[in-house]
Each structure stands twice: as structure tokens, then as C-alpha cells.
Tab-separated table of C-alpha atoms in Angstrom:
chain	number	residue	atom	x	y	z
A	27	MET	CA	27.646	-6.394	-4.683
A	28	VAL	CA	30.070	-9.269	-5.057
A	29	ARG	CA	30.068	-11.848	-7.671
A	30	ARG	CA	31.121	-15.497	-6.380
A	31	ARG	CA	30.678	-19.005	-7.530
A	32	GLU	CA	28.606	-21.115	-4.946
A	33	GLU	CA	29.911	-24.359	-4.091
A	34	ALA	CA	27.875	-27.187	-5.487
A	35	LEU	CA	26.389	-29.804	-3.059
A	36	PRO	CA	26.571	-33.419	-3.815
A	37	GLY	CA	24.190	-34.349	-6.790
A	38	GLN	CA	23.936	-30.717	-7.773
A	39	LYS	CA	25.639	-28.620	-10.302
A	40	SER	CA	27.188	-25.243	-9.156
A	41	GLU	CA	25.487	-22.229	-10.442
A	42	ARG	CA	26.751	-18.547	-10.723
A	43	ARG	CA	24.648	-15.893	-9.024
A	44	LEU	CA	24.951	-12.326	-7.475
A	45	THR	CA	24.899	-12.300	-3.757
A	46	SER	CA	25.120	-9.359	-1.536
A	47	ILE	CA	27.549	-8.951	1.340
A	48	GLU	CA	24.554	-9.359	3.750
A	49	GLY	CA	23.713	-12.738	3.861
A	50	GLY	CA	24.738	-14.087	0.605
A	51	ARG	CA	21.051	-13.370	-0.890
A	52	GLY	CA	20.683	-13.041	-4.555
A	53	VAL	CA	19.232	-10.044	-5.973
A	54	GLU	CA	15.929	-11.286	-6.943
A	55	GLU	CA	15.452	-12.660	-3.272
A	56	GLN	CA	16.154	-8.802	-1.976
A	57	GLU	CA	13.739	-7.101	-4.404
A	58	ALA	CA	11.099	-9.773	-3.408
A	59	GLU	CA	11.629	-8.918	0.467
A	60	GLN	CA	11.871	-4.950	-0.479
A	61	GLY	CA	8.469	-5.277	-2.060
A	62	ARG	CA	6.661	-3.069	-4.501
A	63	LEU	CA	4.342	-0.021	-4.560
A	64	TRP	CA	0.577	-0.506	-4.819
A	65	HIS	CA	-1.964	2.158	-5.149
A	66	VAL	CA	-4.828	1.386	-2.861
A	67	VAL	CA	-8.574	2.837	-2.525
A	68	LEU	CA	-10.239	1.869	0.683
A	69	SER	CA	-13.950	2.609	0.930
A	70	VAL	CA	-15.708	2.686	4.211
A	71	ALA	CA	-19.248	3.172	5.329
A	72	GLY	CA	-21.539	2.973	8.380
A	73	ALA	CA	-23.650	5.104	10.715
A	74	PRO	CA	-23.775	8.651	10.173
A	75	THR	CA	-20.702	10.221	12.213
A	76	PRO	CA	-20.492	14.020	13.053
A	77	LEU	CA	-18.097	15.446	10.474
A	78	PRO	CA	-15.825	17.269	12.628
A	79	GLU	CA	-14.993	14.078	14.769
A	80	LEU	CA	-14.779	12.170	11.272
A	81	ARG	CA	-12.307	14.704	9.892
A	82	THR	CA	-10.262	14.492	13.101
A	83	ALA	CA	-10.020	10.806	13.124
A	84	LEU	CA	-9.156	10.676	9.353
A	85	GLU	CA	-6.430	13.292	9.858
A	86	LYS	CA	-5.160	11.076	12.753
A	87	LEU	CA	-5.117	8.097	10.429
A	88	ALA	CA	-3.083	10.267	7.762
A	89	HIS	CA	-0.415	11.093	10.236
A	90	ASP	CA	-0.239	7.477	11.523
A	91	HIS	CA	-0.176	5.775	8.061
A	92	SER	CA	2.795	6.424	5.888
A	93	PHE	CA	2.258	6.961	2.078
A	94	PHE	CA	-1.320	8.550	2.894
A	95	LEU	CA	-2.242	10.288	0.023
A	96	THR	CA	-5.911	11.463	0.453
A	97	ALA	CA	-9.225	11.091	2.162
A	98	ARG	CA	-12.713	12.035	1.092
A	99	TYR	CA	-15.698	11.811	3.397
A	100	ALA	CA	-19.209	12.201	4.161
A	101	ALA	CA	-21.358	11.557	7.229
A	102	ASP	CA	-21.807	7.975	6.606
A	103	HIS	CA	-18.970	6.820	4.005
A	104	ALA	CA	-15.266	7.720	3.308
A	105	GLU	CA	-12.674	6.610	0.827
A	106	VAL	CA	-8.966	6.686	1.591
A	107	ARG	CA	-6.415	6.463	-0.980
A	108	TYR	CA	-2.627	5.635	-0.445
A	109	TRP	CA	0.415	3.958	-1.285
A	110	GLU	CA	1.306	0.608	0.081
A	111	GLU	CA	4.734	-1.209	-0.067
A	112	ALA	CA	4.047	-4.983	-0.253
A	113	ARG	CA	5.896	-8.097	-1.659
A	114	ASP	CA	2.744	-9.017	-3.949
A	115	LEU	CA	-1.022	-8.033	-4.527
A	116	HIS	CA	-2.074	-10.431	-1.821
A	117	ASP	CA	0.011	-8.819	0.970
A	118	ALA	CA	-1.084	-5.338	-0.178
A	119	ALA	CA	-4.725	-6.242	-0.110
A	120	ALA	CA	-4.271	-8.105	3.226
A	121	ILE	CA	-2.827	-5.125	4.799
A	122	ALA	CA	-5.350	-2.739	3.232
A	123	LEU	CA	-8.235	-4.902	4.675
A	124	ARG	CA	-6.718	-4.657	7.981
A	125	LEU	CA	-6.013	-0.828	8.207
A	126	TRP	CA	-9.245	0.462	9.208
A	127	GLY	CA	-9.647	-2.143	12.202
A	128	GLU	CA	-6.120	-1.698	13.217
A	129	HIS	CA	-6.169	2.248	13.271
A	130	LYS	CA	-9.770	2.066	14.632
A	131	ALA	CA	-8.908	2.804	18.477
A	132	SER	CA	-5.745	5.044	17.981
A	133	ALA	CA	-7.174	7.136	15.341
A	134	LYS	CA	-10.920	6.908	16.742
A	135	LEU	CA	-12.172	5.911	13.475
A	136	PRO	CA	-15.979	5.021	13.241
A	137	ALA	CA	-17.051	1.471	13.688
A	138	TRP	CA	-17.606	1.231	9.793
A	139	GLU	CA	-17.241	-1.802	7.661
A	140	ILE	CA	-15.031	-1.955	4.546
A	141	VAL	CA	-17.259	-1.930	1.416
A	142	GLY	CA	-14.843	-1.634	-1.218
A	143	LEU	CA	-11.164	-2.248	-2.083
A	144	GLU	CA	-9.051	-1.547	-5.140
A	145	VAL	CA	-5.323	-2.543	-5.486
A	146	VAL	CA	-3.256	-1.910	-8.660
A	147	ASP	CA	0.453	-2.019	-8.927
A	148	ARG	CA	2.478	1.313	-9.453
A	149	PRO	CA	2.849	0.809	-13.423
A	150	THR	CA	-0.973	-0.005	-13.717
A	151	TYR	CA	-1.992	3.315	-11.822
A	152	HIS	CA	0.224	5.372	-13.750
A	153	LYS	CA	-0.828	3.983	-17.071
A	154	ARG	CA	-4.471	4.944	-16.074
A	155	VAL	CA	-3.556	8.483	-15.008
A	156	ALA	CA	-1.976	8.821	-18.475
A	157	GLU	CA	-5.016	7.695	-20.222
A	158	GLY	CA	-7.249	10.157	-18.036
A	159	PHE	CA	-8.906	7.441	-15.926
A	160	GLY	CA	-8.472	7.371	-12.245
A	161	GLY	CA	-6.311	10.286	-12.227
A	162	PRO	CA	-5.513	12.329	-9.212
A	163	LEU	CA	-8.272	13.937	-7.367
A	164	PRO	CA	-9.057	17.536	-7.626
A	165	GLN	CA	-8.024	17.943	-3.953
A	166	LEU	CA	-4.679	15.616	-4.115
A	167	GLY	CA	-3.388	15.336	-0.464
A	168	GLY	CA	-4.887	15.854	2.804
A	169	VAL	CA	-8.572	15.031	4.038
A	170	HIS	CA	-11.258	16.783	2.294
A	171	PRO	CA	-15.358	16.498	2.308
A	172	TYR	CA	-17.046	15.051	-0.984
């Protein structure tokens, strides 16, 4: 990190700011671009699907999607929990709402609809866990039946 004084444009005053070696962006700009972690719970439901096929599809989704935590499933519904990296809540929710549809063909997911979505930032998630609410599932990690 290099501290340098930016030259003022006509009619503006000069301000000091931290800039990186790459591109001269400020620290705040870099952090915003890197994003934050959001805990996502995506609930989907639809016509009954044979359990072995559904499990295989959810395992493929887990393999394809980074930050995947846990999936629980039954013949006609499922819940997927994972971490998403995004700039803000709007971006995290938009990504989550596309997840099922974007992986439907590659993971052979059933043609179910999204029936629920929860997105919370990392501090909120950890606060809930510390308070005993919304804690980790009994079978954390992997794909499990309800």
C-alpha cells in the first residue's frame, strides 16, 4: 500500500487517500469490490422426485457451487444452505435466486420453484448461532434427507 497525494482538479481541493499499487483504487473501493460473505438458505419445492435422483442432483450442485454447506431434502422439497460472496444484500439475494435455475441442467435438478429465501450477513449469522437460534444443523455438511 502506498500513501500518495492526489493532484487536485481545477475547482476541487486535494485530499489524501490510500491507494493500492494496482490501479490507484482506495481501500474502501477494494473492499466493496471483494464483497462480503452472506449466509443463504434457499428453499425449493415441487412435484415429487425419486429420492436417489434428487440426492445425486443435490450432490452435483454441492460439487459445482463453492461455499456449499448443507442440503436437506424430501421427495417434494429441499433446503440448501451455503455461503455466498457478494458486494451487498441485493447482489447476494439475486445470485441466490438464480442458483437453482442456473444449475438445473448441469446438476439435473428437478423443475421446482423457489418457495423461500433467507440471506443474512456473517455477523448476524454468528450472533444467531451464539444465541442458540438458527444454529448449525445436526448433520452439518453434505446432502441429507429430512
